[in-house]
Short mmCIF file of C-alpha atoms in Angstrom, two decimals:
data_model
loop_
_atom_site.label_atom_id
_atom_site.label_comp_id
_atom_site.label_asym_id
_atom_site.label_seq_id
_atom_site.Cartn_x
_atom_site.Cartn_y
_atom_site.Cartn_z
CA UNK A 869 140.73 131.47 101.57
CA UNK A 870 138.30 129.26 99.65
CA UNK A 871 136.82 127.85 102.87
CA UNK A 872 136.26 131.37 104.22
CA UNK A 873 134.52 132.41 101.00
CA UNK A 874 132.30 129.32 101.03
CA UNK A 875 131.27 130.09 104.62
CA UNK A 876 130.39 133.69 103.71
CA UNK A 877 128.51 132.50 100.64
CA UNK A 878 126.46 129.93 102.62
CA UNK A 879 125.67 132.44 105.37
CA UNK A 880 124.48 134.99 102.82
CA UNK A 881 122.20 132.43 101.19
CA UNK A 882 120.37 131.74 104.43
CA UNK A 883 120.43 135.19 106.00
CA UNK A 884 118.70 138.04 104.20
CA UNK A 885 120.54 140.56 106.37
CA UNK A 886 123.96 139.35 105.23
CA UNK A 887 125.61 141.26 102.36
CA UNK A 888 126.58 139.45 99.20
CA UNK A 889 130.18 138.17 99.59
CA UNK A 890 132.85 140.16 97.83
CA UNK A 891 134.10 138.52 94.66
CA UNK A 892 130.68 137.65 93.19
CA UNK A 893 130.19 139.41 89.88
CA UNK A 894 127.71 139.37 87.01
CA UNK A 895 128.27 140.44 83.42
CA UNK A 896 125.32 142.84 83.56
CA UNK A 897 126.08 144.08 87.09
CA UNK A 898 122.73 142.75 88.38
CA UNK A 899 124.44 140.95 91.24
CA UNK A 900 121.73 141.52 93.85
CA UNK A 901 118.95 140.22 91.62
CA UNK A 902 120.89 137.20 90.43
CA UNK A 903 121.96 136.27 93.95
CA UNK A 904 118.33 136.57 95.11
CA UNK A 905 117.25 134.20 92.34
CA UNK A 906 119.94 131.72 93.35
CA UNK A 907 118.86 131.99 97.01
CA UNK A 908 115.20 131.41 96.13
CA UNK A 909 116.05 128.41 93.96
CA UNK A 910 118.13 126.86 96.74
CA UNK A 911 115.40 127.32 99.34
CA UNK A 912 112.77 126.01 96.93
CA UNK A 913 114.82 122.88 96.24
CA UNK A 914 115.18 122.18 99.96
CA UNK A 915 111.46 122.72 100.53
CA UNK A 916 110.82 120.26 97.71
CA UNK A 917 113.12 117.75 99.38
CA UNK A 918 111.04 118.05 102.56
CA UNK A 919 107.82 117.64 100.58
CA UNK A 920 109.19 114.41 99.12
CA UNK A 921 110.22 113.08 102.51
CA UNK A 922 107.07 114.11 104.44
CA UNK A 923 104.14 113.67 102.01
CA UNK A 924 101.61 112.68 104.70
CA UNK A 925 102.49 115.72 106.79
CA UNK A 926 102.02 117.92 103.72
CA UNK A 927 98.63 116.37 102.97
CA UNK A 928 97.46 116.92 106.55
CA UNK A 929 98.31 120.63 106.64
CA UNK A 930 97.98 121.46 102.95
CA UNK A 931 100.57 122.56 100.39
CA UNK A 932 100.58 126.26 101.31
CA UNK A 933 100.98 125.74 105.07
CA UNK A 934 103.62 123.06 104.55
CA UNK A 935 105.67 125.23 102.17
CA UNK A 936 105.62 128.14 104.62
CA UNK A 937 106.58 125.91 107.54
CA UNK A 938 109.31 124.19 105.54
CA UNK A 939 110.83 127.53 104.48
CA UNK A 940 111.15 128.58 108.11
CA UNK A 941 112.82 125.25 108.88
CA UNK A 942 115.21 125.53 105.93
CA UNK A 943 116.38 128.97 107.01
CA UNK A 944 116.83 127.80 110.61
CA UNK A 945 118.36 124.38 109.91
CA UNK A 946 120.13 124.19 106.55
CA UNK A 947 121.61 120.87 105.37
CA UNK A 948 124.79 119.63 107.04
CA UNK A 949 125.26 116.80 104.56
CA UNK A 950 125.33 116.61 100.75
CA UNK A 951 122.76 113.77 100.92
CA UNK A 952 119.62 115.83 100.36
CA UNK A 953 117.43 112.71 100.28
CA UNK A 954 117.89 112.34 104.04
CA UNK A 955 117.61 116.06 104.85
CA UNK A 956 115.06 116.83 107.53
CA UNK A 957 115.85 114.59 110.50
CA UNK A 958 115.29 117.65 112.69
CA UNK A 959 111.95 118.51 111.06
CA UNK A 960 109.74 116.53 113.52
CA UNK A 961 111.24 118.34 116.54
CA UNK A 962 110.87 121.64 114.69
CA UNK A 963 107.18 120.91 114.04
CA UNK A 964 106.64 120.08 117.72
CA UNK A 965 107.84 123.59 118.63
CA UNK A 966 106.23 125.38 115.66
CA UNK A 967 103.50 127.54 117.17
CA UNK A 968 101.17 127.62 114.10
CA UNK A 969 101.04 123.79 114.20
CA UNK A 970 100.10 123.52 117.89
CA UNK A 971 96.48 122.71 117.02
CA UNK A 972 97.69 119.45 115.46
CA UNK A 973 99.51 117.79 118.39
CA UNK A 974 99.97 114.53 116.45
CA UNK A 975 101.68 116.17 113.47
CA UNK A 976 105.22 115.93 114.86
CA UNK A 977 104.80 112.21 115.55
CA UNK A 978 103.56 111.59 112.01
CA UNK A 979 106.69 113.41 110.82
CA UNK A 980 108.80 111.18 113.08
CA UNK A 981 107.22 108.14 111.42
CA UNK A 982 107.96 109.46 107.93
CA UNK A 983 111.53 110.36 108.87
CA UNK A 984 112.00 106.79 110.13
CA UNK A 985 110.79 105.48 106.77
CA UNK A 986 113.60 107.27 104.95
CA UNK A 987 116.21 105.98 107.38
CA UNK A 988 114.83 102.46 107.03
CA UNK A 989 114.99 102.74 103.24
CA UNK A 990 118.67 103.72 103.33
CA UNK A 991 119.65 101.29 106.11
CA UNK A 992 122.06 98.46 105.44
CA UNK A 993 120.72 95.25 103.93
CA UNK A 994 120.69 92.12 106.08
CA UNK A 995 119.34 88.62 105.62
CA UNK A 996 116.89 87.79 108.44
CA UNK A 997 116.94 84.37 110.06
CA UNK A 998 113.96 82.06 109.69
CA UNK A 999 111.73 80.32 112.24
CA UNK A 1000 113.85 77.16 112.02
CA UNK A 1001 116.62 78.93 113.94
CA UNK A 1002 114.29 79.38 116.89
CA UNK A 1003 112.96 75.83 116.73
CA UNK A 1004 116.51 74.53 117.08
CA UNK A 1005 117.12 76.41 120.35
CA UNK A 1006 117.34 74.67 123.70
CA UNK A 1007 114.01 75.43 125.38
CA UNK A 1008 115.77 75.89 128.74
CA UNK A 1009 118.03 78.61 127.34
CA UNK A 1010 115.52 80.58 125.28
CA UNK A 1011 115.05 83.20 127.98
CA UNK A 1012 118.77 84.03 127.92
CA UNK A 1013 119.13 84.60 124.18
CA UNK A 1014 119.67 88.06 122.76
CA UNK A 1015 118.30 89.27 119.45
CA UNK A 1016 120.37 91.15 116.91
CA UNK A 1017 117.74 93.30 115.24
CA UNK A 1018 117.62 94.14 111.55
CA UNK A 1019 119.45 97.48 111.00
CA UNK A 1020 116.40 99.08 109.38
CA UNK A 1021 114.19 98.63 112.45
CA UNK A 1022 112.82 101.73 114.16
CA UNK A 1023 110.07 102.15 116.75
CA UNK A 1024 108.01 105.34 116.91
CA UNK A 1025 105.87 105.64 120.04
CA UNK A 1026 103.00 108.11 120.24
CA UNK A 1027 100.01 108.99 122.41
CA UNK A 1028 98.10 109.58 119.15
CA UNK A 1029 96.90 107.09 116.49
CA UNK A 1030 99.78 107.97 114.18
CA UNK A 1031 99.77 104.76 112.15
CA UNK A 1032 96.10 105.25 111.30
CA UNK A 1033 96.59 108.96 110.56
CA UNK A 1034 99.63 108.24 108.40
CA UNK A 1035 97.82 105.46 106.52
CA UNK A 1036 94.85 107.71 105.77
CA UNK A 1037 97.11 110.45 104.43
CA UNK A 1038 99.46 108.25 102.42
CA UNK A 1039 96.92 106.33 100.38
CA UNK A 1040 97.17 103.15 102.47
CA UNK A 1041 93.65 103.63 103.85
CA UNK A 1042 90.63 105.74 103.01
CA UNK A 1043 90.04 108.94 104.91
CA UNK A 1044 87.47 108.41 107.65
CA UNK A 1045 86.72 109.64 111.16
CA UNK A 1046 88.82 107.98 113.87
CA UNK A 1047 86.24 106.89 116.41
CA UNK A 1048 88.60 105.19 118.87
CA UNK A 1049 91.30 107.80 119.40
CA UNK A 1050 94.17 106.16 121.24
CA UNK A 1051 97.94 105.99 121.12
CA UNK A 1052 99.67 103.81 118.55
CA UNK A 1053 103.26 102.60 118.39
CA UNK A 1054 104.67 102.23 114.90
CA UNK A 1055 107.14 99.63 113.71
CA UNK A 1056 109.09 100.85 110.68
CA UNK A 1057 111.41 98.41 108.92
CA UNK A 1058 112.74 97.20 105.58
CA UNK A 1059 113.64 93.53 106.01
CA UNK A 1060 113.49 92.98 102.26
CA UNK A 1061 112.90 95.45 99.40
CA UNK A 1062 110.00 97.61 100.62
CA UNK A 1063 109.74 99.74 103.74
CA UNK A 1064 106.91 98.47 105.94
CA UNK A 1065 104.89 100.35 108.57
CA UNK A 1066 102.64 98.57 111.02
CA UNK A 1067 101.02 99.27 114.37
CA UNK A 1068 102.52 97.25 117.20
CA UNK A 1069 100.33 95.26 119.61
CA UNK A 1070 100.13 96.01 123.32
CA UNK A 1071 103.55 96.04 124.94
CA UNK A 1072 105.20 95.40 121.59
CA UNK A 1073 107.17 98.65 121.49
CA UNK A 1074 108.64 98.15 124.96
CA UNK A 1075 109.51 94.56 124.03
CA UNK A 1076 111.32 95.46 120.81
CA UNK A 1077 113.12 98.45 122.33
CA UNK A 1078 114.43 96.27 125.14
CA UNK A 1079 115.65 93.68 122.63
CA UNK A 1080 117.29 96.43 120.56
CA UNK A 1081 119.17 97.50 123.70
CA UNK A 1082 120.69 94.02 123.87
CA UNK A 1083 118.68 92.75 126.82
CA UNK A 1084 117.91 88.99 127.08
CA UNK A 1085 114.55 87.77 125.87
CA UNK A 1086 113.26 87.12 129.41
CA UNK A 1087 114.13 90.66 130.53
CA UNK A 1088 112.56 92.16 127.42
CA UNK A 1089 109.35 90.22 128.17
CA UNK A 1090 109.35 91.51 131.76
CA UNK A 1091 109.81 95.07 130.51
CA UNK A 1092 106.88 94.64 128.12
CA UNK A 1093 104.65 93.24 130.87
CA UNK A 1094 105.50 96.21 133.07
CA UNK A 1095 104.57 98.50 130.19
CA UNK A 1096 101.31 96.66 129.50
CA UNK A 1097 99.91 93.77 131.60
CA UNK A 1098 98.16 92.39 128.50
CA UNK A 1099 101.43 91.81 126.66
CA UNK A 1100 101.37 88.52 124.73
CA UNK A 1101 104.89 87.10 124.51
CA UNK A 1102 104.01 84.29 122.11
CA UNK A 1103 102.16 86.57 119.69
CA UNK A 1104 104.82 89.28 119.76
CA UNK A 1105 107.65 86.80 119.31
CA UNK A 1106 105.84 85.23 116.36
CA UNK A 1107 105.35 88.70 114.87
CA UNK A 1108 109.02 89.50 115.39
CA UNK A 1109 110.11 86.36 113.55
CA UNK A 1110 107.47 86.61 110.85
CA UNK A 1111 108.34 90.23 110.12
CA UNK A 1112 111.92 89.34 109.28
CA UNK A 1113 113.37 91.59 111.98
CA UNK A 1114 115.82 89.09 113.48
CA UNK A 1115 119.26 89.35 111.89
CA UNK A 1116 120.91 87.00 114.32
CA UNK A 1117 120.25 85.03 117.51
CA UNK A 1118 122.95 85.36 120.14
CA UNK A 1119 123.06 82.33 122.39
CA UNK A 1120 125.04 82.75 125.64
CA UNK A 1121 128.08 80.57 126.12
CA UNK A 1122 127.46 77.74 128.59
CA UNK A 1123 129.10 78.22 131.96
CA UNK A 1124 132.14 76.06 132.40
CA UNK A 1125 132.32 73.78 135.39
CA UNK A 1126 135.68 73.98 137.11
CA UNK A 1127 136.99 70.85 138.75
CA UNK A 1128 137.95 71.25 142.42
#
């Protein structure tokens, strides 16, 4: 009975056409008004949660536009988890289909970047390995190793300069015209205490995604070269190690030689 009432109550909060569930009373009989206040407070708190999670998106479109867009999202996709801090994983896809935002084709990708930041912040901690682990590897077997990536690592690919746009709207960089408008792939991670966002070099996204899929280093390099002929394996590998994104190096077991 309680579960049924909770379902009716939640549906009424998010649907203005739904009647107030039976059993709700008020001492002054102003049930409709009090329930409306409760509904408005709930929606406002969820909109505020989205503002906190997507500050760059809000700055790009302005407070009024963002609040209106967020309210539509809240009514369409209410929380499915009690963890409000991570509410809004579906917001980037919603923005991509939100007709009033169509004039800002990069907005959804900026939202994807900010959503990845929250996930990176709440990801599990892990101690990255240092460069000495790579130095100790057998040079003949390096191409066969697999990389266990840090659990906070996310790659956001875009045909727009989303790292630059995000930086200009988050206080990382000053606002200025973007003269060389081109796609940027973002690396979002938290190897230590702070979440870091950086633009990946050419082929870097394809390289890291292949490694994250568990493919050997040599195959990941081939994938990156196919994605961009200017891919620099040495530079990208150094960046991978220096960024603290390697949780573990998986070395294949040597093949046993059977005696005839």
